[in-house]
Tab-separated table of C-alpha atoms and ligand atoms in Angstrom:
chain	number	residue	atom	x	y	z
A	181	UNK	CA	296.977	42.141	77.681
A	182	UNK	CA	293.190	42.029	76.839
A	183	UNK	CA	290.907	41.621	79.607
A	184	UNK	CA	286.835	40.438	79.481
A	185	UNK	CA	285.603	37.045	79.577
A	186	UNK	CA	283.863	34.953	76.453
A	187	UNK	CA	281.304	31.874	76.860
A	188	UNK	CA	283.319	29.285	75.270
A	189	UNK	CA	281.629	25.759	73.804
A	190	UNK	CA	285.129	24.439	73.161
A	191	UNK	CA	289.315	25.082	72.146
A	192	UNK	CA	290.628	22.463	70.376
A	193	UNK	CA	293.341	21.171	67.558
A	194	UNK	CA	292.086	20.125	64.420
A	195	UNK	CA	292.692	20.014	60.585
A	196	UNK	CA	290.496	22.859	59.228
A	197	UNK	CA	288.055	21.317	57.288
A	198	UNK	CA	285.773	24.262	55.566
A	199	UNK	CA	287.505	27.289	53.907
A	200	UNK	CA	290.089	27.961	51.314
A	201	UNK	CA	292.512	26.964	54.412
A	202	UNK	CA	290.808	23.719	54.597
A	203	UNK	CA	293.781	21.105	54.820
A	204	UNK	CA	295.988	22.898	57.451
A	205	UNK	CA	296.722	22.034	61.232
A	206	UNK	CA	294.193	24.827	62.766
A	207	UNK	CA	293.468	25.974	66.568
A	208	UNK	CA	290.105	26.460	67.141
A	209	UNK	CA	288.007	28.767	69.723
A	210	UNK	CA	284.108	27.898	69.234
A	211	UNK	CA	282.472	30.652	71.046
A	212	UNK	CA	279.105	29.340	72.833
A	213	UNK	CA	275.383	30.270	71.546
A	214	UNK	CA	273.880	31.228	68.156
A	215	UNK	CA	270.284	31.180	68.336
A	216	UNK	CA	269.177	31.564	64.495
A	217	UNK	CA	268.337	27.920	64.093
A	218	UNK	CA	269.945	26.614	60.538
A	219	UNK	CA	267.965	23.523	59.610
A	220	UNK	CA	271.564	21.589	58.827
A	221	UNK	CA	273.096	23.103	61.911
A	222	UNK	CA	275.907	20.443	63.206
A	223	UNK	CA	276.925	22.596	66.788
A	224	UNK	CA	273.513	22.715	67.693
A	225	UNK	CA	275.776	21.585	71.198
A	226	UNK	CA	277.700	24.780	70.858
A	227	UNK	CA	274.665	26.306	72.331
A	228	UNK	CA	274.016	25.590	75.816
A	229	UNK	CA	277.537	23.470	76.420
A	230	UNK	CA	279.794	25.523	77.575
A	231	UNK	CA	282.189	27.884	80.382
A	232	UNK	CA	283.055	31.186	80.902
A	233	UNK	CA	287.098	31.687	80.218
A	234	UNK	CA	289.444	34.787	80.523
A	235	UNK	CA	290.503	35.999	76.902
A	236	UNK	CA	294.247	35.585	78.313
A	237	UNK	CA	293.188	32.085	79.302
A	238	UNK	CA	291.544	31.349	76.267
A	239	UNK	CA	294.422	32.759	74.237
A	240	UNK	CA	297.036	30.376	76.135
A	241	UNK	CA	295.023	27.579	75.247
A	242	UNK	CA	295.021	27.790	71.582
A	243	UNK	CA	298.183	29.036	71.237
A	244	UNK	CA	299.651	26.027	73.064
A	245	UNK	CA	298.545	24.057	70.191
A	246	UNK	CA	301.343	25.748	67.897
A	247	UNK	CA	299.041	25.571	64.927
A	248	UNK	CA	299.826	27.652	62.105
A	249	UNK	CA	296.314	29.273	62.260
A	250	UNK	CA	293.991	29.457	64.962
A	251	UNK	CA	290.188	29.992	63.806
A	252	UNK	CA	287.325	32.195	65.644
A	253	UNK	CA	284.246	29.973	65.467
A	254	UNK	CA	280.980	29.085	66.992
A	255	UNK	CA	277.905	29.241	67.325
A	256	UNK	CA	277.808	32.913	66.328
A	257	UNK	CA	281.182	34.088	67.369
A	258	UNK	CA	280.257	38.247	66.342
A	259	UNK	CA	277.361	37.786	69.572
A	260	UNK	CA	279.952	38.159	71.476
A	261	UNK	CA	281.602	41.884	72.295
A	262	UNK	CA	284.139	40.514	73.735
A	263	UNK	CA	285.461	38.645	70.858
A	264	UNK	CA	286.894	41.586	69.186
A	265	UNK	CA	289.503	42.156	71.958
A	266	UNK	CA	289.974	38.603	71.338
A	267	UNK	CA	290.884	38.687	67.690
A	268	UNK	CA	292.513	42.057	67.593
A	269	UNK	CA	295.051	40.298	70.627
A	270	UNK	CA	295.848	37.247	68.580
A	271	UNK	CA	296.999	39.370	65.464
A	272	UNK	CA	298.718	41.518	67.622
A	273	UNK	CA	301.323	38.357	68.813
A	274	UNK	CA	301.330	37.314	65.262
A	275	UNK	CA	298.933	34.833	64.946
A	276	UNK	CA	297.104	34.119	61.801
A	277	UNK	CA	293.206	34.478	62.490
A	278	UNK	CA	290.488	33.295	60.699
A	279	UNK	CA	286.748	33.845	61.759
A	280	UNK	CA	283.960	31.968	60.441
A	281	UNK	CA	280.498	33.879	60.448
A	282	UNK	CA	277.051	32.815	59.787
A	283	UNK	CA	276.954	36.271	57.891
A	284	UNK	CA	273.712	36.998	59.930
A	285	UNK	CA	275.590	39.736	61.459
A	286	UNK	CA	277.942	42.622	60.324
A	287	UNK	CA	281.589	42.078	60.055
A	288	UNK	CA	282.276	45.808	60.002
A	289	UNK	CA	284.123	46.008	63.692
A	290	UNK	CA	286.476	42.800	62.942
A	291	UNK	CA	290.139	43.917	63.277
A	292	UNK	CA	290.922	44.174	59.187
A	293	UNK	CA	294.291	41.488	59.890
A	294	UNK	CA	291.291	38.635	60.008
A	295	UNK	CA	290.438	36.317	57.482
A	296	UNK	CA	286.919	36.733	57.240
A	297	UNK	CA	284.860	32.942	56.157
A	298	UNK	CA	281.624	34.494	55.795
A	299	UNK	CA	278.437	31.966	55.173
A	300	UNK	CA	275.761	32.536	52.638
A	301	UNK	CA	272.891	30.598	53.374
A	302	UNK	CA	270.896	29.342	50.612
A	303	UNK	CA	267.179	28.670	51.011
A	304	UNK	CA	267.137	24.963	52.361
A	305	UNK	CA	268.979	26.428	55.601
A	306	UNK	CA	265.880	27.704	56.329
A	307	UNK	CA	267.280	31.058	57.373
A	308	UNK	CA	267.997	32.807	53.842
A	309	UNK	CA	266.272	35.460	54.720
A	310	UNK	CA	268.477	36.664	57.766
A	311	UNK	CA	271.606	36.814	55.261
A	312	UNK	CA	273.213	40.075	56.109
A	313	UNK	CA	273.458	42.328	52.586
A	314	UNK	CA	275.829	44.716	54.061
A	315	UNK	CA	278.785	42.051	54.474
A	316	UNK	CA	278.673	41.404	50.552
A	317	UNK	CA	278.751	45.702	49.996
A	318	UNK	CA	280.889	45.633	52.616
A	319	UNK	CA	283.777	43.032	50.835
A	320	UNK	CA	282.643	44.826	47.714
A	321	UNK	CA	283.418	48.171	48.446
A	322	UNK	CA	286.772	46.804	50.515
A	323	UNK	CA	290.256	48.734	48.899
A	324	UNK	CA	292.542	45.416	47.242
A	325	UNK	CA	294.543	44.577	49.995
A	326	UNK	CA	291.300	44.384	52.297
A	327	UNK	CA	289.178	42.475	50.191
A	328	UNK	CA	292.171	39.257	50.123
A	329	UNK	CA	290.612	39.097	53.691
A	330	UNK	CA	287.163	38.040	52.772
A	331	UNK	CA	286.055	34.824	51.399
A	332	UNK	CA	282.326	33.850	50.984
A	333	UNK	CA	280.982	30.058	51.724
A	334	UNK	CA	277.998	28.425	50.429
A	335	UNK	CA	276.698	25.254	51.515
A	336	UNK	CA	274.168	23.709	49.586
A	337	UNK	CA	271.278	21.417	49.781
A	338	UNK	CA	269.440	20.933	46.577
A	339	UNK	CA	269.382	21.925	42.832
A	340	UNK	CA	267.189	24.845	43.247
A	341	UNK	CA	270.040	26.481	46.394
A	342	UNK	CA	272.543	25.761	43.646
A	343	UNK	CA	270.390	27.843	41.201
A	344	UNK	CA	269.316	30.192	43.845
A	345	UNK	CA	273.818	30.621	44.602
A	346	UNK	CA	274.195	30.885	41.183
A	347	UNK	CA	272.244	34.158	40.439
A	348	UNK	CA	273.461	35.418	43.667
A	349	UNK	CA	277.045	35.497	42.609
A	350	UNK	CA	276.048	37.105	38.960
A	351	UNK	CA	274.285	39.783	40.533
A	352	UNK	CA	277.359	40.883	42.269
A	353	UNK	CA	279.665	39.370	40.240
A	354	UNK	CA	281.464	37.959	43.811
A	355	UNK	CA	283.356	35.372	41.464
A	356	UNK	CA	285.678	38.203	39.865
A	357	UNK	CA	286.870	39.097	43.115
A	358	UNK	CA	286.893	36.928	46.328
A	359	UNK	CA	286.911	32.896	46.605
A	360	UNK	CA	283.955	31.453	46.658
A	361	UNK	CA	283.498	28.190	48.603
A	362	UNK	CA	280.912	25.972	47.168
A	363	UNK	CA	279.623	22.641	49.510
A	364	UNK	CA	277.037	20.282	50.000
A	365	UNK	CA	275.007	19.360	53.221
A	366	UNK	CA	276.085	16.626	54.095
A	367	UNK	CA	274.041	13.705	53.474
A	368	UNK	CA	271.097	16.159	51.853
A	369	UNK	CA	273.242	16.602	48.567
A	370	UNK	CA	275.825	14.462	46.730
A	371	UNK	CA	279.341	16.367	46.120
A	372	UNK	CA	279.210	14.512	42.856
A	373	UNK	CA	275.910	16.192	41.368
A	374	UNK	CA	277.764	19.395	42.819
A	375	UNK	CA	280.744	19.143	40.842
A	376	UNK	CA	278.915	18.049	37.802
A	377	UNK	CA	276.572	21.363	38.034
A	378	UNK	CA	279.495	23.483	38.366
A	379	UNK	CA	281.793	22.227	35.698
A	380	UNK	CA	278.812	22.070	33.242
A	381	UNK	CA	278.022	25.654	34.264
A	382	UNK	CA	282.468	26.726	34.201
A	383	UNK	CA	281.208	27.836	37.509
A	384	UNK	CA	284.136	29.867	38.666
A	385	UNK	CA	283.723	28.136	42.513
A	386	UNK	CA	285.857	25.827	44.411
A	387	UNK	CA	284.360	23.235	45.728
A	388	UNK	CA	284.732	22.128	49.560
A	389	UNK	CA	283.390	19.055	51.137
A	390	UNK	CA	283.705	19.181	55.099
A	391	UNK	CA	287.098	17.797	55.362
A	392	UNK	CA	286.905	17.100	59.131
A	393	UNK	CA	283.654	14.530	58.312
A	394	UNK	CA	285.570	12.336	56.081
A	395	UNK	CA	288.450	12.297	58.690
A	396	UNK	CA	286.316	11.611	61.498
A	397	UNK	CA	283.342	10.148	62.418
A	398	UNK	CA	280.416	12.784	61.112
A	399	UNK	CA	278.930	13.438	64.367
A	400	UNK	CA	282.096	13.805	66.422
A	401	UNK	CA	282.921	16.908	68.509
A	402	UNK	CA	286.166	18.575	69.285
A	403	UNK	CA	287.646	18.454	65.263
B	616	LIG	S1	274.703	30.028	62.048
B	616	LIG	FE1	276.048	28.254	62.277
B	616	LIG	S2	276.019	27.763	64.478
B	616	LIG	FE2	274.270	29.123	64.058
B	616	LIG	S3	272.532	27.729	63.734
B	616	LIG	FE3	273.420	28.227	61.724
B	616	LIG	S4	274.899	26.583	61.323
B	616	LIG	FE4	274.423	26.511	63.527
């Protein structure tokens, strides 16, 4: 039993649309407030909307979904101390967790059991510079078993963020060991000059489009 409260935007059942899990029946908990103002955001909503719930409460929720994975989003989930409790108690009854980051902040004190979706923003987010070094040393410098737990996500807007990804992942040579999720914003960049950049360049990516937005309507909430 975990006790504590979280400021929740919503908990909801949807097909996980960004990650290497992208595909599968997911739970989601989108923790409320972020505050660091990515030009592309879409959950701008996620923060002011939103409700203060009991972890138990909040667990019982997503769980009652049955989903094979249940995902710690936001907003900026990590803002919130209480969300450790919150992750550590869902791998503790066996759930599969994933978190997804905006990699502004360090994922150092996220129970190791997590799947850790970490963002790297590129320049036309408007908030490159706030990328957080120590997560890539950090996945870097992981033992094996660990470093199966990270996964790093890129989201794209023009040719020169593609260029700008590009040396990033050289310079640490992140393709060798973690998956790299490659995307376009959407509607800023086509997912077909994407793919052509990276197979020209045997770009060692794999590229995502947000799943949920060809699904659904682009703008919807709740999926
Ligand atoms: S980190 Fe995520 S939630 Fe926060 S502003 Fe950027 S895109 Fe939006």
């Amino acid at each position: 039993m975990s006790t504590g409260t979280l400021n929740i935007s919503e908990i909801f059942h949807s097909i996980q649309g960004e990650s290497s899990f992208a595909g599968w029946p997911c739970a989601f908990i989108r923790l409320a407030g972020c505050g660091h103002g990515c030009i592309s955001c879409d959950t701008s909503y996620a923060e002011s909307d939103a409700r203060i719930i009991d972890i138990e409460e909040i667990i019982r929720q997503a769980v009652a979904f049955r989903a094979p994975f249940i995902e710690v989003t936001g907003g900026e989930p990590l803002l919130q101390p209480a969300v450790y409790p919150l992750m550590e108690r869902l791998c503790d009854l066996g759930h599969t967790v994933l978190l997804e980051t905006g990699g502004f902040l360090s994922v150092a004190g996220v129970d190791p059991r997590v799947h850790k979706i970490i963002d790297i923003k590129a320049p036309s987010s408007g908030v490159c510079d706030k990328n957080n070094p120590a997560n890539i040393q950090l996945a870097l410098d992981a033992d094996p078993a660990c470093r199966q737990k990270f996964e790093f996500k890129m989201v794209l807007g023009s040719r020169s963020d593609y260029e700008w990804a590009k040396s990033l992942l050289f310079e640490h040579r992140l393709t060798d060991s973690f998956t790299i999720m490659m995307g376009v914003m959407f509607g800023k960049l086509e997912p077909q000059e994407l793919a052509g950049w990276i197979l020209n360049d045997r770009l060692s990516v794999r590229m995502q489009l947000q799943l949920h937005k060809y699904i659904w309507p682009p703008d919807m909430r709740g999926v």
